[in-house]
Each structure stands twice: as C-alpha cells, then as structure tokens.
Amino acid sequence: MAGATYTRIYLHERPVADITPTTFKSEQLPLSSLVPGENEVLVKVHWLSLDPAMRGWLNDKRSYVPPVKIGETMRAGGLATVIKAGPGSELKEGDVVSTRPGMRCWTEYAVVKTKDCEKLVYPKGANMLDFLGALGMPGLTAYFGLLHVGAVKAGDVLVVSGAAGAVGSLVCQIGKKKGAKVYAIAGGKEKCKWLEEEVGVEKAFDYKDPKWKEEFKKVGYLDVYFDNVGGETLDFMLTRLKVGARIPLCGAISDYNNPHPKGLSGYMNLISQRAKIEGFIVFDYAKEYPAAISEMASWLADGTLKRKFHIVEGLDNAPKALPMLFTGGNTGKLVVKVSDPVNKDAAKL
Ligand SMILES: NC(=O)c1ccc[n+]([C@@H]2O[C@H](COP(=O)([O-])OP(=O)(O)OC[C@H]3O[C@@H](n4cnc5c(N)ncnc54)[C@H](OP(=O)(O)O)[C@@H]3O)[C@@H](O)[C@H]2O)c1
C-alpha cells in the first residue's frame, strides 16, 4: 500500500442557512498517516448515515454535542471494518463495527477509539444496514420517542409528521403494532401513496397540498402527535389535541436551515387540553437499547417491520446528498455507500 491515499471530507465554512457547495471540501491524504494508537483501531468505512441533526452540528451554538470544527472531518454514524487494531484494543482485524454518531466518518479510512465502536452482533434475520435503520438511531428514536415519551396505547389516534422518512416510517409501523390508529403527514403524492399502500397507515396527508389542513380536520382530535418537523405543522397540530394529548418533540426539520425560526401561536391549547409537549434525545435511553433492539429485531425477523433505504453511491456525493433531507429527496433512511464490505459474510448483506 506504499503511496496509497484516502479521501476525507471536512467542514470548510459554516452555512448561514442552507448547506451550500462550499460548506464542505475534500482532500486526499496518505494512508500511512493513519496509525492506530493505544486502544484505537484503523477502520475502513463502508456506509455512512446522513441525518438531519448534522445541520445542527454545523452551527457554532450550544447543543447536546459540540459543533463540528472548521477543518474537522464531518461527523456521522457509520459502519466499518477494522483493518488494524492498536495495542490494548478489544477489537481485532476483520471485526465489523458501527461507529457512534460522534465519530468523524466522512472519510474512506479513519482511526477511532475502540470505545467509540461497537462490534455488530446480528440478531436473527438482521443485516448490516439495519444497524443504520431499525436497529440503529432512527429505530431507537422512533421506539423510545413513541413508547416512552408519547406513551402511545391501543386505540390512540396517532399523527406522525415526516412520516415517509427514516424515523417517521418506523413510528408509523410501531404505532400500528401497538394498536394505534395512525395518520401520516408527508410531502407529495408518491410518499403518501407509499405510506397508505405499503406502510399501511389509515390515511396520509400531503402537507404541500394547500387544502390538507381542511381534509385533516375530518380525522377529529389526536392523542399523540409525533413531531419530526416543527414549525407550521406543529402549530396546526396544537389546535387538534384531545385532553391529555402527548407530543414527543423529536425534531424540527422545517426550521433547521432557518436562522430566525418563528414562535408557536397555538401553545395555549396545551393548557386548555392539559396536554404535554416533551423534547427528547435518543442517546438518553442508551441503557435500554438492548431491549428495544431485541423487540425491533423480532419484527424484522418475522417480516412485519418494513425497511426502506435511500442509497447514494460514493463518499464524494455525501455533501450533495445531505441537503436532500431538507428538500424531501429521500424516502426512508438516507445512507451513503462508501465501499464494499471487506468480508461479505461477516457483513451479512
Ligand atoms: N430527538 C432525537 O434524538 C432524534 C434522533 C434522530 C432524528 N431526530 C429528528 O427526527 C426527524 C426525522 O429524522 P430522519 O433521520 O428520520 O430524517 P428523514 O425523515 O428521513 O428525512 C427528513 C425528511 O424531512 C422532511 N422535511 C424536510 N423539510 C421539511 C419541511 N420544511 N417541512 C416538513 N417536512 C420536511 C422531508 O420529507 P417530506 O418530503 O415529507 O417533506 C425529508 O425527507 C428530524 O427532525 C431529526 O432531527 C431526532
């Protein structure tokens, strides 16, 4: 491998609003510069997760994680194979791992701390990509947001925004499994058709149709609103609450690129309806992940939980793919394929 190089993509300038062609830059570096130290491993990256939260990591603001620094390789969760283990590492060459979202994974190769990697243990019927979908952050977010924060129960009217996305499409399916009547909100006829015909929601509403709110009122009032988008849709849902309704505030993608988000005018309905709105971060449930993964895996194994991935080929396309999350270009979980797994059997494709 003498003279071999690898590509990494780093934050070049912070976007003020939308991500632009100059937000990220890429460079080639000698592979020989990547040497794992004590309790570190050199990994070859195969898959990257693209997540709306990444937009927030580009802002120089206080949040639940520090911002990505200018010049730093862009952060992302990923799936990778260990190429070389440093001294003291519990991982060994050939292990297939997931890297925590905090790792700098917009790169073909990386040196990461062993403690920031988790060796994949495949439940029956699971494959590698499931660790970025139902068994990864989107699945766990859907699971804990709906069942713990939303406390959904059989017979509830559940409304889900961002419903054709990674988290939303799983929330719809978990809600159905728990006996809720599920209504979806998504952008465009195609997504609504997919939600009704394949995901199996009662009805899907296209929020880009100017008449959708009038149509939605026919549903009546709701018990749980799982909010992925914030903004105007959240404000409208505040007017549709039953007494004791719950709103798990998962995300607010409609405002992530907006430097001056507007406030909510409908918040007083929370008082009259004795309703609850609660923000949450999936990482706070880390201790409970194994039980959730086991239940989600059983649904994957019996074929009752549908997977949907939107795959973009090539690390170089990651900067163009990330903004798709903000224009609705993806259905299901958006991922980037960086390279083929080193060992196809170990990766269980
Ligand atoms: N709290 C947590 O711990 C946690 C963890 C993971 C994710 N999240 C949040 O969960 C939400 C969904 O994440 P995801 O990974 O599943 O992404 P995703 O839903 O797969 O992709 C984002 C989707 O958002 C929709 N969207 C974009 N701009 C919009 C707008 N202005 N108004 C309404 N919808 C818009 C688009 O679908 P349409 O075509 O339907 O517009 C797009 O496909 C995000 O807000 C994310 O930040 C939170």
JSON list of N, CA and C in Angstrom, two decimals, residues 210-259:
[
{"chain": "A", "resi": 210, "resn": "PRO", "atom": "N", "xyz": [-52.37, 22.71, -0.58]},
{"chain": "A", "resi": 210, "resn": "PRO", "atom": "CA", "xyz": [-52.88, 23.83, 0.23]},
{"chain": "A", "resi": 210, "resn": "PRO", "atom": "C", "xyz": [-54.14, 23.48, 1.03]},
{"chain": "A", "resi": 211, "resn": "LYS", "atom": "N", "xyz": [-54.86, 22.41, 0.60]},
{"chain": "A", "resi": 211, "resn": "LYS", "atom": "CA", "xyz": [-56.13, 22.11, 1.32]},
{"chain": "A", "resi": 211, "resn": "LYS", "atom": "C", "xyz": [-55.97, 21.04, 2.39]},
{"chain": "A", "resi": 212, "resn": "TRP", "atom": "N", "xyz": [-54.72, 20.64, 2.69]},
{"chain": "A", "resi": 212, "resn": "TRP", "atom": "CA", "xyz": [-54.56, 19.46, 3.55]},
{"chain": "A", "resi": 212, "resn": "TRP", "atom": "C", "xyz": [-55.10, 19.65, 4.96]},
{"chain": "A", "resi": 213, "resn": "LYS", "atom": "N", "xyz": [-55.03, 20.86, 5.47]},
{"chain": "A", "resi": 213, "resn": "LYS", "atom": "CA", "xyz": [-55.48, 21.07, 6.86]},
{"chain": "A", "resi": 213, "resn": "LYS", "atom": "C", "xyz": [-57.00, 20.88, 6.97]},
{"chain": "A", "resi": 214, "resn": "GLU", "atom": "N", "xyz": [-57.71, 21.35, 5.96]},
{"chain": "A", "resi": 214, "resn": "GLU", "atom": "CA", "xyz": [-59.17, 21.16, 5.97]},
{"chain": "A", "resi": 214, "resn": "GLU", "atom": "C", "xyz": [-59.51, 19.67, 5.95]},
{"chain": "A", "resi": 215, "resn": "GLU", "atom": "N", "xyz": [-58.82, 18.94, 5.09]},
{"chain": "A", "resi": 215, "resn": "GLU", "atom": "CA", "xyz": [-59.01, 17.48, 4.99]},
{"chain": "A", "resi": 215, "resn": "GLU", "atom": "C", "xyz": [-58.68, 16.82, 6.33]},
{"chain": "A", "resi": 216, "resn": "PHE", "atom": "N", "xyz": [-57.59, 17.27, 6.93]},
{"chain": "A", "resi": 216, "resn": "PHE", "atom": "CA", "xyz": [-57.12, 16.65, 8.17]},
{"chain": "A", "resi": 216, "resn": "PHE", "atom": "C", "xyz": [-58.14, 16.80, 9.30]},
{"chain": "A", "resi": 217, "resn": "LYS", "atom": "N", "xyz": [-58.88, 17.90, 9.30]},
{"chain": "A", "resi": 217, "resn": "LYS", "atom": "CA", "xyz": [-59.84, 18.15, 10.39]},
{"chain": "A", "resi": 217, "resn": "LYS", "atom": "C", "xyz": [-60.89, 17.05, 10.47]},
{"chain": "A", "resi": 218, "resn": "LYS", "atom": "N", "xyz": [-61.10, 16.33, 9.35]},
{"chain": "A", "resi": 218, "resn": "LYS", "atom": "CA", "xyz": [-62.08, 15.23, 9.34]},
{"chain": "A", "resi": 218, "resn": "LYS", "atom": "C", "xyz": [-61.63, 14.08, 10.25]},
{"chain": "A", "resi": 219, "resn": "VAL", "atom": "N", "xyz": [-60.33, 14.02, 10.57]},
{"chain": "A", "resi": 219, "resn": "VAL", "atom": "CA", "xyz": [-59.81, 12.96, 11.47]},
{"chain": "A", "resi": 219, "resn": "VAL", "atom": "C", "xyz": [-60.34, 13.18, 12.89]},
{"chain": "A", "resi": 220, "resn": "GLY", "atom": "N", "xyz": [-60.64, 14.42, 13.20]},
{"chain": "A", "resi": 220, "resn": "GLY", "atom": "CA", "xyz": [-61.05, 14.73, 14.58]},
{"chain": "A", "resi": 220, "resn": "GLY", "atom": "C", "xyz": [-59.82, 15.16, 15.37]},
{"chain": "A", "resi": 221, "resn": "TYR", "atom": "N", "xyz": [-59.79, 14.77, 16.66]},
{"chain": "A", "resi": 221, "resn": "TYR", "atom": "CA", "xyz": [-58.68, 15.21, 17.51]},
{"chain": "A", "resi": 221, "resn": "TYR", "atom": "C", "xyz": [-57.75, 14.04, 17.80]},
{"chain": "A", "resi": 222, "resn": "LEU", "atom": "N", "xyz": [-56.53, 14.36, 18.28]},
{"chain": "A", "resi": 222, "resn": "LEU", "atom": "CA", "xyz": [-55.49, 13.33, 18.38]},
{"chain": "A", "resi": 222, "resn": "LEU", "atom": "C", "xyz": [-55.01, 13.12, 19.82]},
{"chain": "A", "resi": 223, "resn": "ASP", "atom": "N", "xyz": [-54.52, 11.88, 20.05]},
{"chain": "A", "resi": 223, "resn": "ASP", "atom": "CA", "xyz": [-53.94, 11.55, 21.37]},
{"chain": "A", "resi": 223, "resn": "ASP", "atom": "C", "xyz": [-52.44, 11.78, 21.39]},
{"chain": "A", "resi": 224, "resn": "VAL", "atom": "N", "xyz": [-51.76, 11.41, 20.29]},
{"chain": "A", "resi": 224, "resn": "VAL", "atom": "CA", "xyz": [-50.30, 11.56, 20.23]},
{"chain": "A", "resi": 224, "resn": "VAL", "atom": "C", "xyz": [-49.93, 12.18, 18.89]},
{"chain": "A", "resi": 225, "resn": "TYR", "atom": "N", "xyz": [-49.13, 13.25, 18.95]},
{"chain": "A", "resi": 225, "resn": "TYR", "atom": "CA", "xyz": [-48.56, 13.81, 17.72]},
{"chain": "A", "resi": 225, "resn": "TYR", "atom": "C", "xyz": [-47.04, 13.65, 17.79]},
{"chain": "A", "resi": 226, "resn": "PHE", "atom": "N", "xyz": [-46.49, 12.75, 16.97]},
{"chain": "A", "resi": 226, "resn": "PHE", "atom": "CA", "xyz": [-45.04, 12.53, 16.95]},
{"chain": "A", "resi": 226, "resn": "PHE", "atom": "C", "xyz": [-44.47, 13.54, 15.96]},
{"chain": "A", "resi": 227, "resn": "ASP", "atom": "N", "xyz": [-43.76, 14.55, 16.50]},
{"chain": "A", "resi": 227, "resn": "ASP", "atom": "CA", "xyz": [-43.35, 15.67, 15.65]},
{"chain": "A", "resi": 227, "resn": "ASP", "atom": "C", "xyz": [-41.90, 15.57, 15.18]},
{"chain": "A", "resi": 228, "resn": "ASN", "atom": "N", "xyz": [-41.74, 15.44, 13.88]},
{"chain": "A", "resi": 228, "resn": "ASN", "atom": "CA", "xyz": [-40.40, 15.43, 13.28]},
{"chain": "A", "resi": 228, "resn": "ASN", "atom": "C", "xyz": [-40.06, 16.74, 12.59]},
{"chain": "A", "resi": 229, "resn": "VAL", "atom": "N", "xyz": [-41.07, 17.62, 12.43]},
{"chain": "A", "resi": 229, "resn": "VAL", "atom": "CA", "xyz": [-40.84, 18.75, 11.53]},
{"chain": "A", "resi": 229, "resn": "VAL", "atom": "C", "xyz": [-40.96, 20.13, 12.18]},
{"chain": "A", "resi": 230, "resn": "GLY", "atom": "N", "xyz": [-41.68, 20.26, 13.30]},
{"chain": "A", "resi": 230, "resn": "GLY", "atom": "CA", "xyz": [-41.83, 21.56, 13.97]},
{"chain": "A", "resi": 230, "resn": "GLY", "atom": "C", "xyz": [-42.61, 22.57, 13.14]},
{"chain": "A", "resi": 231, "resn": "GLY", "atom": "N", "xyz": [-42.35, 23.85, 13.37]},
{"chain": "A", "resi": 231, "resn": "GLY", "atom": "CA", "xyz": [-42.88, 24.95, 12.57]},
{"chain": "A", "resi": 231, "resn": "GLY", "atom": "C", "xyz": [-44.40, 24.95, 12.43]},
{"chain": "A", "resi": 232, "resn": "GLU", "atom": "N", "xyz": [-44.83, 25.24, 11.19]},
{"chain": "A", "resi": 232, "resn": "GLU", "atom": "CA", "xyz": [-46.25, 25.44, 10.91]},
{"chain": "A", "resi": 232, "resn": "GLU", "atom": "C", "xyz": [-47.10, 24.19, 11.20]},
{"chain": "A", "resi": 233, "resn": "THR", "atom": "N", "xyz": [-46.55, 23.02, 10.90]},
{"chain": "A", "resi": 233, "resn": "THR", "atom": "CA", "xyz": [-47.32, 21.79, 11.12]},
{"chain": "A", "resi": 233, "resn": "THR", "atom": "C", "xyz": [-47.54, 21.57, 12.62]},
{"chain": "A", "resi": 234, "resn": "LEU", "atom": "N", "xyz": [-46.51, 21.80, 13.42]},
{"chain": "A", "resi": 234, "resn": "LEU", "atom": "CA", "xyz": [-46.66, 21.67, 14.87]},
{"chain": "A", "resi": 234, "resn": "LEU", "atom": "C", "xyz": [-47.70, 22.67, 15.38]},
{"chain": "A", "resi": 235, "resn": "ASP", "atom": "N", "xyz": [-47.63, 23.88, 14.86]},
{"chain": "A", "resi": 235, "resn": "ASP", "atom": "CA", "xyz": [-48.57, 24.90, 15.31]},
{"chain": "A", "resi": 235, "resn": "ASP", "atom": "C", "xyz": [-50.01, 24.48, 15.02]},
{"chain": "A", "resi": 236, "resn": "PHE", "atom": "N", "xyz": [-50.22, 23.89, 13.84]},
{"chain": "A", "resi": 236, "resn": "PHE", "atom": "CA", "xyz": [-51.56, 23.42, 13.50]},
{"chain": "A", "resi": 236, "resn": "PHE", "atom": "C", "xyz": [-51.98, 22.26, 14.41]},
{"chain": "A", "resi": 237, "resn": "MET", "atom": "N", "xyz": [-51.07, 21.34, 14.66]},
{"chain": "A", "resi": 237, "resn": "MET", "atom": "CA", "xyz": [-51.41, 20.17, 15.49]},
{"chain": "A", "resi": 237, "resn": "MET", "atom": "C", "xyz": [-51.76, 20.58, 16.92]},
{"chain": "A", "resi": 238, "resn": "LEU", "atom": "N", "xyz": [-51.19, 21.71, 17.37]},
{"chain": "A", "resi": 238, "resn": "LEU", "atom": "CA", "xyz": [-51.53, 22.20, 18.71]},
{"chain": "A", "resi": 238, "resn": "LEU", "atom": "C", "xyz": [-53.02, 22.53, 18.82]},
{"chain": "A", "resi": 239, "resn": "THR", "atom": "N", "xyz": [-53.64, 22.79, 17.68]},
{"chain": "A", "resi": 239, "resn": "THR", "atom": "CA", "xyz": [-55.08, 23.09, 17.69]},
{"chain": "A", "resi": 239, "resn": "THR", "atom": "C", "xyz": [-55.93, 21.83, 17.56]},
{"chain": "A", "resi": 240, "resn": "ARG", "atom": "N", "xyz": [-55.30, 20.66, 17.46]},
{"chain": "A", "resi": 240, "resn": "ARG", "atom": "CA", "xyz": [-56.03, 19.40, 17.21]},
{"chain": "A", "resi": 240, "resn": "ARG", "atom": "C", "xyz": [-55.88, 18.41, 18.36]},
{"chain": "A", "resi": 241, "resn": "LEU", "atom": "N", "xyz": [-55.54, 18.89, 19.55]},
{"chain": "A", "resi": 241, "resn": "LEU", "atom": "CA", "xyz": [-55.24, 17.99, 20.67]},
{"chain": "A", "resi": 241, "resn": "LEU", "atom": "C", "xyz": [-56.49, 17.57, 21.44]},
{"chain": "A", "resi": 242, "resn": "LYS", "atom": "N", "xyz": [-56.51, 16.29, 21.85]},
{"chain": "A", "resi": 242, "resn": "LYS", "atom": "CA", "xyz": [-57.53, 15.84, 22.82]},
{"chain": "A", "resi": 242, "resn": "LYS", "atom": "C", "xyz": [-57.03, 16.19, 24.22]},
{"chain": "A", "resi": 243, "resn": "VAL", "atom": "N", "xyz": [-57.89, 16.10, 25.19]},
{"chain": "A", "resi": 243, "resn": "VAL", "atom": "CA", "xyz": [-57.46, 16.28, 26.58]},
{"chain": "A", "resi": 243, "resn": "VAL", "atom": "C", "xyz": [-56.43, 15.19, 26.90]},
{"chain": "A", "resi": 244, "resn": "GLY", "atom": "N", "xyz": [-55.30, 15.61, 27.50]},
{"chain": "A", "resi": 244, "resn": "GLY", "atom": "CA", "xyz": [-54.27, 14.64, 27.89]},
{"chain": "A", "resi": 244, "resn": "GLY", "atom": "C", "xyz": [-53.37, 14.20, 26.74]},
{"chain": "A", "resi": 245, "resn": "ALA", "atom": "N", "xyz": [-53.41, 14.91, 25.60]},
{"chain": "A", "resi": 245, "resn": "ALA", "atom": "CA", "xyz": [-52.58, 14.52, 24.45]},
{"chain": "A", "resi": 245, "resn": "ALA", "atom": "C", "xyz": [-51.10, 14.68, 24.77]},
{"chain": "A", "resi": 246, "resn": "ARG", "atom": "N", "xyz": [-50.29, 13.88, 24.07]},
{"chain": "A", "resi": 246, "resn": "ARG", "atom": "CA", "xyz": [-48.83, 13.95, 24.24]},
{"chain": "A", "resi": 246, "resn": "ARG", "atom": "C", "xyz": [-48.17, 14.28, 22.90]},
{"chain": "A", "resi": 247, "resn": "ILE", "atom": "N", "xyz": [-47.16, 15.15, 22.97]},
{"chain": "A", "resi": 247, "resn": "ILE", "atom": "CA", "xyz": [-46.39, 15.48, 21.76]},
{"chain": "A", "resi": 247, "resn": "ILE", "atom": "C", "xyz": [-44.91, 15.17, 22.03]},
{"chain": "A", "resi": 248, "resn": "PRO", "atom": "N", "xyz": [-44.40, 14.02, 21.55]},
{"chain": "A", "resi": 248, "resn": "PRO", "atom": "CA", "xyz": [-42.95, 13.81, 21.62]},
{"chain": "A", "resi": 248, "resn": "PRO", "atom": "C", "xyz": [-42.29, 14.72, 20.57]},
{"chain": "A", "resi": 249, "resn": "LEU", "atom": "N", "xyz": [-41.48, 15.64, 21.05]},
{"chain": "A", "resi": 249, "resn": "LEU", "atom": "CA", "xyz": [-40.83, 16.61, 20.15]},
{"chain": "A", "resi": 249, "resn": "LEU", "atom": "C", "xyz": [-39.50, 16.00, 19.72]},
{"chain": "A", "resi": 250, "resn": "CYS", "atom": "N", "xyz": [-39.55, 15.34, 18.59]},
{"chain": "A", "resi": 250, "resn": "CYS", "atom": "CA", "xyz": [-38.38, 14.59, 18.13]},
{"chain": "A", "resi": 250, "resn": "CYS", "atom": "C", "xyz": [-37.45, 15.48, 17.32]},
{"chain": "A", "resi": 251, "resn": "GLY", "atom": "N", "xyz": [-38.02, 16.26, 16.41]},
{"chain": "A", "resi": 251, "resn": "GLY", "atom": "CA", "xyz": [-37.19, 17.12, 15.57]},
{"chain": "A", "resi": 251, "resn": "GLY", "atom": "C", "xyz": [-38.00, 18.26, 15.00]},
{"chain": "A", "resi": 252, "resn": "ALA", "atom": "N", "xyz": [-37.32, 19.19, 14.35]},
{"chain": "A", "resi": 252, "resn": "ALA", "atom": "CA", "xyz": [-37.99, 20.39, 13.80]},
{"chain": "A", "resi": 252, "resn": "ALA", "atom": "C", "xyz": [-37.33, 20.74, 12.47]},
{"chain": "A", "resi": 253, "resn": "ILE", "atom": "N", "xyz": [-37.33, 19.76, 11.57]},
{"chain": "A", "resi": 253, "resn": "ILE", "atom": "CA", "xyz": [-36.53, 19.94, 10.35]},
{"chain": "A", "resi": 253, "resn": "ILE", "atom": "C", "xyz": [-36.95, 21.15, 9.52]},
{"chain": "A", "resi": 254, "resn": "SER", "atom": "N", "xyz": [-38.21, 21.58, 9.64]},
{"chain": "A", "resi": 254, "resn": "SER", "atom": "CA", "xyz": [-38.64, 22.72, 8.82]},
{"chain": "A", "resi": 254, "resn": "SER", "atom": "C", "xyz": [-37.89, 23.99, 9.23]},
{"chain": "A", "resi": 255, "resn": "ASP", "atom": "N", "xyz": [-37.26, 23.98, 10.40]},
{"chain": "A", "resi": 255, "resn": "ASP", "atom": "CA", "xyz": [-36.57, 25.20, 10.86]},
{"chain": "A", "resi": 255, "resn": "ASP", "atom": "C", "xyz": [-35.05, 25.05, 10.98]},
{"chain": "A", "resi": 256, "resn": "TYR", "atom": "N", "xyz": [-34.50, 23.89, 10.64]},
{"chain": "A", "resi": 256, "resn": "TYR", "atom": "CA", "xyz": [-33.05, 23.71, 10.86]},
{"chain": "A", "resi": 256, "resn": "TYR", "atom": "C", "xyz": [-32.20, 24.66, 10.01]},
{"chain": "A", "resi": 257, "resn": "ASN", "atom": "N", "xyz": [-32.71, 25.02, 8.83]},
{"chain": "A", "resi": 257, "resn": "ASN", "atom": "CA", "xyz": [-31.93, 25.92, 7.97]},
{"chain": "A", "resi": 257, "resn": "ASN", "atom": "C", "xyz": [-32.33, 27.38, 8.16]},
{"chain": "A", "resi": 258, "resn": "ASN", "atom": "N", "xyz": [-33.23, 27.60, 9.10]},
{"chain": "A", "resi": 258, "resn": "ASN", "atom": "CA", "xyz": [-33.79, 28.94, 9.29]},
{"chain": "A", "resi": 258, "resn": "ASN", "atom": "C", "xyz": [-33.09, 29.64, 10.45]},
{"chain": "A", "resi": 259, "resn": "PRO", "atom": "N", "xyz": [-32.34, 30.70, 10.17]},
{"chain": "A", "resi": 259, "resn": "PRO", "atom": "CA", "xyz": [-31.63, 31.37, 11.28]},
{"chain": "A", "resi": 259, "resn": "PRO", "atom": "C", "xyz": [-32.57, 32.07, 12.25]}
]
